[in-house]
Amino acid sequence: MFRRYLILFLAVICASFSSDLVQAADRLVPSSYPTISAAMDAALNGDRILVAPGTYPGPIGYLGKQVELIGEGGAEVTILDGEGVLDSIVLIDSVGDGARLSGFTLENGFGTSCGLPLALCGGAVLVTEGQPTIDNCIFSENSASRGGGIHAEDSSLTLLDCTFNGNFANQGAAVSLNGGNTTISGCVFNANNSYGWGGGLAADFSWVTLTNCTFVSNTAESGGGFFITESTVFISDTLVENNTAVDSGGGGVIDEFSTAELNNVDFISNSARLGGGLAVTHFCDATVEGCLIQGNTALEYGGGLYSFENFSTYRRTRILGNSAGLKGGGAFLRIFADPLLENCLIRNNDAGVAGGGVACIEGVSARLVHCTLDSNTTAGNGGGISAENLSIPELTNTIL
């Protein structure tokens, strides 16, 4: 009896081991499989699909499998073309963290219906499940309602060393996130255009860690570089430059009950109606530390910073050479927002009407501790700082 059970046990172990060996296969396109879809149909969890240089059509589905899809020659010579068809180029729906997309240019994708209310999502890539990795890819001229380049829905995405050029959407022209826990590192967001929120990135109900990225020349109605709402976000070592918003946050917007930590982020030469560099609004809790806000422009209020209804903290941040058409050349603090500015340098900013350095309005009780306000100008009142409508700023050990 014991011998029979031992033989059965060894048979099960051998079968499992053999299965693992079978799963670790490389499937070559087009030398072994004529199309990527044919290779995906045959693939098992753990396989790699290695794609030779060339141009290949979508759509491509992962079929729930944990498979690595790799362009062997890299993104410059391995292209996935959506051909403008009403579909995402790639659909990733793999449970677990084994799915990967690497080394492709994805272009001319148009999106797949998802979410509530229904919208076209993920022009190039739609992620609906799991914890996939997308690395060393180029996303160019894709479009959708949400996420012209990528939309991730209730997923945890790792996005590494990718470039997004000229994508278009209503929300998140390059990348849109709804739910999940996403890590973005080493990515470039360039010249993407959203006619709603987030020219580069839009995130709602999400947890986002973003490091070593560049947002340049993106445009949107609000949040030219990025738009974060009802989310938790950590942004560090990132450049946000020359982005434009029609309404608020030329560089970026932190909005509606979000929690944000920004460290060593440079907002340079961005523009908007409100908050040329950065807008922090609607009951957010933001900590902005060691950042540079320089050379930004607001048509009306807050050339560098626009702070509205929040209790955020700004430490060791330089606010330099920004301008506003009306008030708050450096910073505009409004409506019961009681921010703390500590060890900040506010210099060479200009406002047309009031508050060349800082403007406080509508019940703001801002605290400025160990700050320097120097060489700020206005044609109206308060070259360094202005306060009106029941605003009572508190200055401690601060140089004017």
mmCIF file of N, CA, C and O in Angstrom, residues 99-161:
data_model
loop_
_atom_site.group_PDB
_atom_site.id
_atom_site.type_symbol
_atom_site.label_atom_id
_atom_site.label_comp_id
_atom_site.label_asym_id
_atom_site.label_seq_id
_atom_site.Cartn_x
_atom_site.Cartn_y
_atom_site.Cartn_z
ATOM 1 N N ALA A 99 2.471 39.005 -16.679
ATOM 2 C CA ALA A 99 2.295 39.571 -18.016
ATOM 3 C C ALA A 99 3.246 40.740 -18.218
ATOM 4 O O ALA A 99 3.418 41.592 -17.340
ATOM 5 N N ARG A 100 3.851 40.787 -19.409
ATOM 6 C CA ARG A 100 4.790 41.857 -19.723
ATOM 7 C C ARG A 100 4.691 42.226 -21.192
ATOM 8 O O ARG A 100 4.510 41.350 -22.055
ATOM 9 N N LEU A 101 4.832 43.520 -21.476
ATOM 10 C CA LEU A 101 4.895 44.039 -22.841
ATOM 11 C C LEU A 101 6.151 44.894 -22.927
ATOM 12 O O LEU A 101 6.316 45.850 -22.173
ATOM 13 N N SER A 102 7.060 44.562 -23.861
ATOM 14 C CA SER A 102 8.361 45.227 -23.872
ATOM 15 C C SER A 102 8.889 45.381 -25.292
ATOM 16 O O SER A 102 8.818 44.454 -26.106
ATOM 17 N N GLY A 103 9.421 46.576 -25.594
ATOM 18 C CA GLY A 103 10.186 46.761 -26.819
ATOM 19 C C GLY A 103 9.376 46.960 -28.080
ATOM 20 O O GLY A 103 9.801 46.503 -29.148
ATOM 21 N N PHE A 104 8.242 47.683 -27.990
ATOM 22 C CA PHE A 104 7.407 47.941 -29.166
ATOM 23 C C PHE A 104 7.097 49.431 -29.278
ATOM 24 O O PHE A 104 7.020 50.150 -28.285
ATOM 25 N N THR A 105 6.881 49.873 -30.526
ATOM 26 C CA THR A 105 6.160 51.120 -30.779
ATOM 27 C C THR A 105 4.711 50.761 -31.052
ATOM 28 O O THR A 105 4.426 49.883 -31.883
ATOM 29 N N LEU A 106 3.794 51.433 -30.354
ATOM 30 C CA LEU A 106 2.358 51.207 -30.547
ATOM 31 C C LEU A 106 1.758 52.488 -31.093
ATOM 32 O O LEU A 106 1.857 53.557 -30.469
ATOM 33 N N GLU A 107 1.122 52.390 -32.263
ATOM 34 C CA GLU A 107 0.618 53.585 -32.926
ATOM 35 C C GLU A 107 -0.737 53.327 -33.583
ATOM 36 O O GLU A 107 -1.105 52.199 -33.895
ATOM 37 N N ASN A 108 -1.493 54.419 -33.709
ATOM 38 C CA ASN A 108 -2.778 54.401 -34.418
ATOM 39 C C ASN A 108 -3.825 53.504 -33.758
ATOM 40 O O ASN A 108 -4.683 52.946 -34.437
ATOM 41 N N GLY A 109 -3.762 53.360 -32.427
ATOM 42 C CA GLY A 109 -4.818 52.643 -31.713
ATOM 43 C C GLY A 109 -5.982 53.557 -31.403
ATOM 44 O O GLY A 109 -5.833 54.780 -31.315
ATOM 45 N N PHE A 110 -7.158 52.941 -31.189
ATOM 46 C CA PHE A 110 -8.365 53.754 -31.070
ATOM 47 C C PHE A 110 -9.217 53.422 -29.850
ATOM 48 O O PHE A 110 -10.160 54.116 -29.561
ATOM 49 N N GLY A 111 -8.949 52.358 -29.111
ATOM 50 C CA GLY A 111 -9.630 52.121 -27.852
ATOM 51 C C GLY A 111 -10.748 51.106 -27.894
ATOM 52 O O GLY A 111 -11.307 50.793 -28.946
ATOM 53 N N THR A 112 -11.069 50.580 -26.701
ATOM 54 C CA THR A 112 -12.114 49.574 -26.494
ATOM 55 C C THR A 112 -13.079 50.076 -25.432
ATOM 56 O O THR A 112 -12.669 50.734 -24.471
ATOM 57 N N SER A 113 -14.353 49.767 -25.554
ATOM 58 C CA SER A 113 -15.347 50.201 -24.571
ATOM 59 C C SER A 113 -15.065 49.583 -23.205
ATOM 60 O O SER A 113 -14.807 48.384 -23.093
ATOM 61 N N CYS A 114 -15.085 50.433 -22.157
ATOM 62 C CA CYS A 114 -14.903 49.923 -20.801
ATOM 63 C C CYS A 114 -15.483 50.919 -19.816
ATOM 64 O O CYS A 114 -15.782 52.069 -20.151
ATOM 65 N N GLY A 115 -15.612 50.471 -18.543
ATOM 66 C CA GLY A 115 -15.979 51.357 -17.455
ATOM 67 C C GLY A 115 -17.444 51.738 -17.441
ATOM 68 O O GLY A 115 -18.226 51.380 -18.324
ATOM 69 N N LEU A 116 -17.798 52.458 -16.381
ATOM 70 C CA LEU A 116 -19.138 53.012 -16.214
ATOM 71 C C LEU A 116 -19.007 54.494 -15.885
ATOM 72 O O LEU A 116 -18.394 54.847 -14.884
ATOM 73 N N PRO A 117 -19.597 55.390 -16.691
ATOM 74 C CA PRO A 117 -20.284 55.083 -17.943
ATOM 75 C C PRO A 117 -19.301 54.600 -19.012
ATOM 76 O O PRO A 117 -18.108 54.876 -18.921
ATOM 77 N N LEU A 118 -19.839 53.888 -19.992
ATOM 78 C CA LEU A 118 -18.992 53.336 -21.037
ATOM 79 C C LEU A 118 -18.237 54.432 -21.783
ATOM 80 O O LEU A 118 -18.778 55.501 -22.076
ATOM 81 N N ALA A 119 -16.988 54.169 -22.057
ATOM 82 C CA ALA A 119 -16.156 55.089 -22.826
ATOM 83 C C ALA A 119 -15.135 54.272 -23.589
ATOM 84 O O ALA A 119 -14.849 53.123 -23.247
ATOM 85 N N LEU A 120 -14.578 54.868 -24.635
ATOM 86 C CA LEU A 120 -13.472 54.220 -25.336
ATOM 87 C C LEU A 120 -12.216 54.367 -24.485
ATOM 88 O O LEU A 120 -11.791 55.483 -24.172
ATOM 89 N N CYS A 121 -11.613 53.253 -24.113
ATOM 90 C CA CYS A 121 -10.487 53.260 -23.182
ATOM 91 C C CYS A 121 -9.249 52.618 -23.815
ATOM 92 O O CYS A 121 -9.353 51.620 -24.516
ATOM 93 N N GLY A 122 -8.098 53.189 -23.517
ATOM 94 C CA GLY A 122 -6.843 52.566 -23.907
ATOM 95 C C GLY A 122 -6.645 52.482 -25.402
ATOM 96 O O GLY A 122 -6.743 51.402 -25.987
ATOM 97 N N GLY A 123 -6.329 53.610 -26.039
ATOM 98 C CA GLY A 123 -6.139 53.588 -27.483
ATOM 99 C C GLY A 123 -5.122 52.551 -27.913
ATOM 100 O O GLY A 123 -5.362 51.772 -28.835
ATOM 101 N N ALA A 124 -3.983 52.513 -27.238
ATOM 102 C CA ALA A 124 -2.957 51.525 -27.568
ATOM 103 C C ALA A 124 -3.071 50.289 -26.694
ATOM 104 O O ALA A 124 -3.051 49.164 -27.186
ATOM 105 N N VAL A 125 -3.182 50.483 -25.365
ATOM 106 C CA VAL A 125 -3.211 49.356 -24.433
ATOM 107 C C VAL A 125 -4.326 49.563 -23.413
ATOM 108 O O VAL A 125 -4.426 50.625 -22.795
ATOM 109 N N LEU A 126 -5.127 48.527 -23.223
ATOM 110 C CA LEU A 126 -6.132 48.507 -22.163
ATOM 111 C C LEU A 126 -5.782 47.396 -21.196
ATOM 112 O O LEU A 126 -5.640 46.234 -21.586
ATOM 113 N N VAL A 127 -5.611 47.758 -19.921
ATOM 114 C CA VAL A 127 -5.314 46.799 -18.867
ATOM 115 C C VAL A 127 -6.545 46.693 -17.975
ATOM 116 O O VAL A 127 -6.987 47.688 -17.397
ATOM 117 N N THR A 128 -7.096 45.506 -17.850
ATOM 118 C CA THR A 128 -8.326 45.328 -17.079
ATOM 119 C C THR A 128 -8.149 44.465 -15.840
ATOM 120 O O THR A 128 -9.085 44.337 -15.054
ATOM 121 N N GLU A 129 -6.952 43.877 -15.663
ATOM 122 C CA GLU A 129 -6.770 42.980 -14.535
ATOM 123 C C GLU A 129 -5.275 42.727 -14.319
ATOM 124 O O GLU A 129 -4.471 42.854 -15.235
ATOM 125 N N GLY A 130 -4.928 42.359 -13.071
ATOM 126 C CA GLY A 130 -3.584 41.884 -12.792
ATOM 127 C C GLY A 130 -2.586 42.991 -12.507
ATOM 128 O O GLY A 130 -2.928 44.155 -12.295
ATOM 129 N N GLN A 131 -1.304 42.588 -12.507
ATOM 130 C CA GLN A 131 -0.184 43.495 -12.220
ATOM 131 C C GLN A 131 0.861 43.386 -13.330
ATOM 132 O O GLN A 131 1.991 42.916 -13.104
ATOM 133 N N PRO A 132 0.517 43.808 -14.539
ATOM 134 C CA PRO A 132 1.459 43.663 -15.662
ATOM 135 C C PRO A 132 2.574 44.705 -15.618
ATOM 136 O O PRO A 132 2.476 45.731 -14.939
ATOM 137 N N THR A 133 3.631 44.439 -16.391
ATOM 138 C CA THR A 133 4.724 45.383 -16.593
ATOM 139 C C THR A 133 4.787 45.769 -18.066
ATOM 140 O O THR A 133 4.745 44.908 -18.945
ATOM 141 N N ILE A 134 4.882 47.070 -18.312
ATOM 142 C CA ILE A 134 5.093 47.584 -19.669
ATOM 143 C C ILE A 134 6.376 48.392 -19.631
ATOM 144 O O ILE A 134 6.498 49.345 -18.844
ATOM 145 N N ASP A 135 7.360 48.017 -20.455
ATOM 146 C CA ASP A 135 8.645 48.701 -20.395
ATOM 147 C C ASP A 135 9.235 48.897 -21.786
ATOM 148 O O ASP A 135 8.985 48.133 -22.708
ATOM 149 N N ASN A 136 10.017 49.977 -21.901
ATOM 150 C CA ASN A 136 10.779 50.262 -23.120
ATOM 151 C C ASN A 136 9.906 50.269 -24.372
ATOM 152 O O ASN A 136 10.283 49.748 -25.423
ATOM 153 N N CYS A 137 8.739 50.889 -24.248
ATOM 154 C CA CYS A 137 7.824 51.026 -25.382
ATOM 155 C C CYS A 137 7.645 52.492 -25.751
ATOM 156 O O CYS A 137 7.865 53.387 -24.933
ATOM 157 N N ILE A 138 7.230 52.725 -26.999
ATOM 158 C CA ILE A 138 6.904 54.058 -27.495
ATOM 159 C C ILE A 138 5.424 54.051 -27.893
ATOM 160 O O ILE A 138 4.979 53.170 -28.626
ATOM 161 N N PHE A 139 4.685 55.044 -27.385
ATOM 162 C CA PHE A 139 3.266 55.183 -27.711
ATOM 163 C C PHE A 139 3.100 56.457 -28.518
ATOM 164 O O PHE A 139 3.375 57.557 -28.034
ATOM 165 N N SER A 140 2.631 56.321 -29.756
ATOM 166 C CA SER A 140 2.603 57.458 -30.663
ATOM 167 C C SER A 140 1.271 57.556 -31.400
ATOM 168 O O SER A 140 0.816 56.589 -32.026
ATOM 169 N N GLU A 141 0.625 58.719 -31.275
ATOM 170 C CA GLU A 141 -0.570 59.062 -32.053
ATOM 171 C C GLU A 141 -1.685 58.037 -31.884
ATOM 172 O O GLU A 141 -2.329 57.631 -32.865
ATOM 173 N N ASN A 142 -1.935 57.653 -30.649
ATOM 174 C CA ASN A 142 -3.097 56.850 -30.320
ATOM 175 C C ASN A 142 -4.174 57.748 -29.719
ATOM 176 O O ASN A 142 -3.872 58.823 -29.193
ATOM 177 N N SER A 143 -5.431 57.311 -29.769
ATOM 178 C CA SER A 143 -6.501 58.148 -29.226
ATOM 179 C C SER A 143 -7.594 57.291 -28.605
ATOM 180 O O SER A 143 -7.792 56.130 -28.957
ATOM 181 N N ALA A 144 -8.291 57.877 -27.644
ATOM 182 C CA ALA A 144 -9.410 57.237 -26.966
ATOM 183 C C ALA A 144 -10.106 58.313 -26.139
ATOM 184 O O ALA A 144 -9.652 59.460 -26.082
ATOM 185 N N SER A 145 -11.205 57.948 -25.484
ATOM 186 C CA SER A 145 -11.810 58.884 -24.537
ATOM 187 C C SER A 145 -11.000 58.939 -23.250
ATOM 188 O O SER A 145 -10.788 60.000 -22.679
ATOM 189 N N ARG A 146 -10.552 57.762 -22.769
ATOM 190 C CA ARG A 146 -9.738 57.683 -21.560
ATOM 191 C C ARG A 146 -8.451 56.917 -21.876
ATOM 192 O O ARG A 146 -8.496 55.759 -22.280
ATOM 193 N N GLY A 147 -7.335 57.609 -21.735
ATOM 194 C CA GLY A 147 -6.061 56.942 -21.968
ATOM 195 C C GLY A 147 -5.758 56.727 -23.424
ATOM 196 O O GLY A 147 -5.877 55.609 -23.929
ATOM 197 N N GLY A 148 -5.331 57.773 -24.102
ATOM 198 C CA GLY A 148 -4.977 57.602 -25.509
ATOM 199 C C GLY A 148 -3.882 56.567 -25.698
ATOM 200 O O GLY A 148 -3.944 55.744 -26.609
ATOM 201 N N GLY A 149 -2.872 56.606 -24.816
ATOM 202 C CA GLY A 149 -1.824 55.593 -24.877
ATOM 203 C C GLY A 149 -2.192 54.345 -24.110
ATOM 204 O O GLY A 149 -2.252 53.246 -24.657
ATOM 205 N N ILE A 150 -2.449 54.504 -22.792
ATOM 206 C CA ILE A 150 -2.777 53.381 -21.907
ATOM 207 C C ILE A 150 -3.919 53.779 -20.984
ATOM 208 O O ILE A 150 -3.928 54.887 -20.438
ATOM 209 N N HIS A 151 -4.853 52.876 -20.796
ATOM 210 C CA HIS A 151 -5.821 53.001 -19.706
ATOM 211 C C HIS A 151 -5.763 51.733 -18.873
ATOM 212 O O HIS A 151 -5.834 50.616 -19.402
ATOM 213 N N ALA A 152 -5.619 51.900 -17.547
ATOM 214 C CA ALA A 152 -5.620 50.770 -16.616
ATOM 215 C C ALA A 152 -6.830 50.896 -15.701
ATOM 216 O O ALA A 152 -6.996 51.907 -15.022
ATOM 217 N N GLU A 153 -7.648 49.874 -15.696
ATOM 218 C CA GLU A 153 -8.909 49.866 -14.942
ATOM 219 C C GLU A 153 -8.805 48.861 -13.803
ATOM 220 O O GLU A 153 -8.707 47.652 -14.029
ATOM 221 N N ASP A 154 -8.783 49.378 -12.550
ATOM 222 C CA ASP A 154 -8.720 48.508 -11.368
ATOM 223 C C ASP A 154 -7.574 47.505 -11.479
ATOM 224 O O ASP A 154 -7.723 46.328 -11.160
ATOM 225 N N SER A 155 -6.441 47.965 -11.935
ATOM 226 C CA SER A 155 -5.261 47.121 -12.129
ATOM 227 C C SER A 155 -4.060 47.785 -11.474
ATOM 228 O O SER A 155 -4.081 48.979 -11.176
ATOM 229 N N SER A 156 -3.015 47.015 -11.266
ATOM 230 C CA SER A 156 -1.783 47.551 -10.707
ATOM 231 C C SER A 156 -0.685 47.403 -11.748
ATOM 232 O O SER A 156 -0.139 46.323 -11.962
ATOM 233 N N LEU A 157 -0.384 48.508 -12.382
ATOM 234 C CA LEU A 157 0.498 48.540 -13.537
ATOM 235 C C LEU A 157 1.879 49.040 -13.133
ATOM 236 O O LEU A 157 2.010 49.978 -12.349
ATOM 237 N N THR A 158 2.921 48.409 -13.685
ATOM 238 C CA THR A 158 4.280 48.937 -13.583
ATOM 239 C C THR A 158 4.698 49.410 -14.973
ATOM 240 O O THR A 158 4.716 48.627 -15.921
ATOM 241 N N LEU A 159 5.036 50.690 -15.064
ATOM 242 C CA LEU A 159 5.334 51.315 -16.347
ATOM 243 C C LEU A 159 6.736 51.899 -16.280
ATOM 244 O O LEU A 159 7.006 52.819 -15.516
ATOM 245 N N LEU A 160 7.662 51.341 -17.091
ATOM 246 C CA LEU A 160 9.075 51.681 -16.980
ATOM 247 C C LEU A 160 9.660 52.123 -18.326
ATOM 248 O O LEU A 160 9.457 51.454 -19.350
ATOM 249 N N ASP A 161 10.355 53.251 -18.326
ATOM 250 C CA ASP A 161 11.181 53.678 -19.462
ATOM 251 C C ASP A 161 10.414 53.702 -20.776
ATOM 252 O O ASP A 161 10.906 53.244 -21.820
#
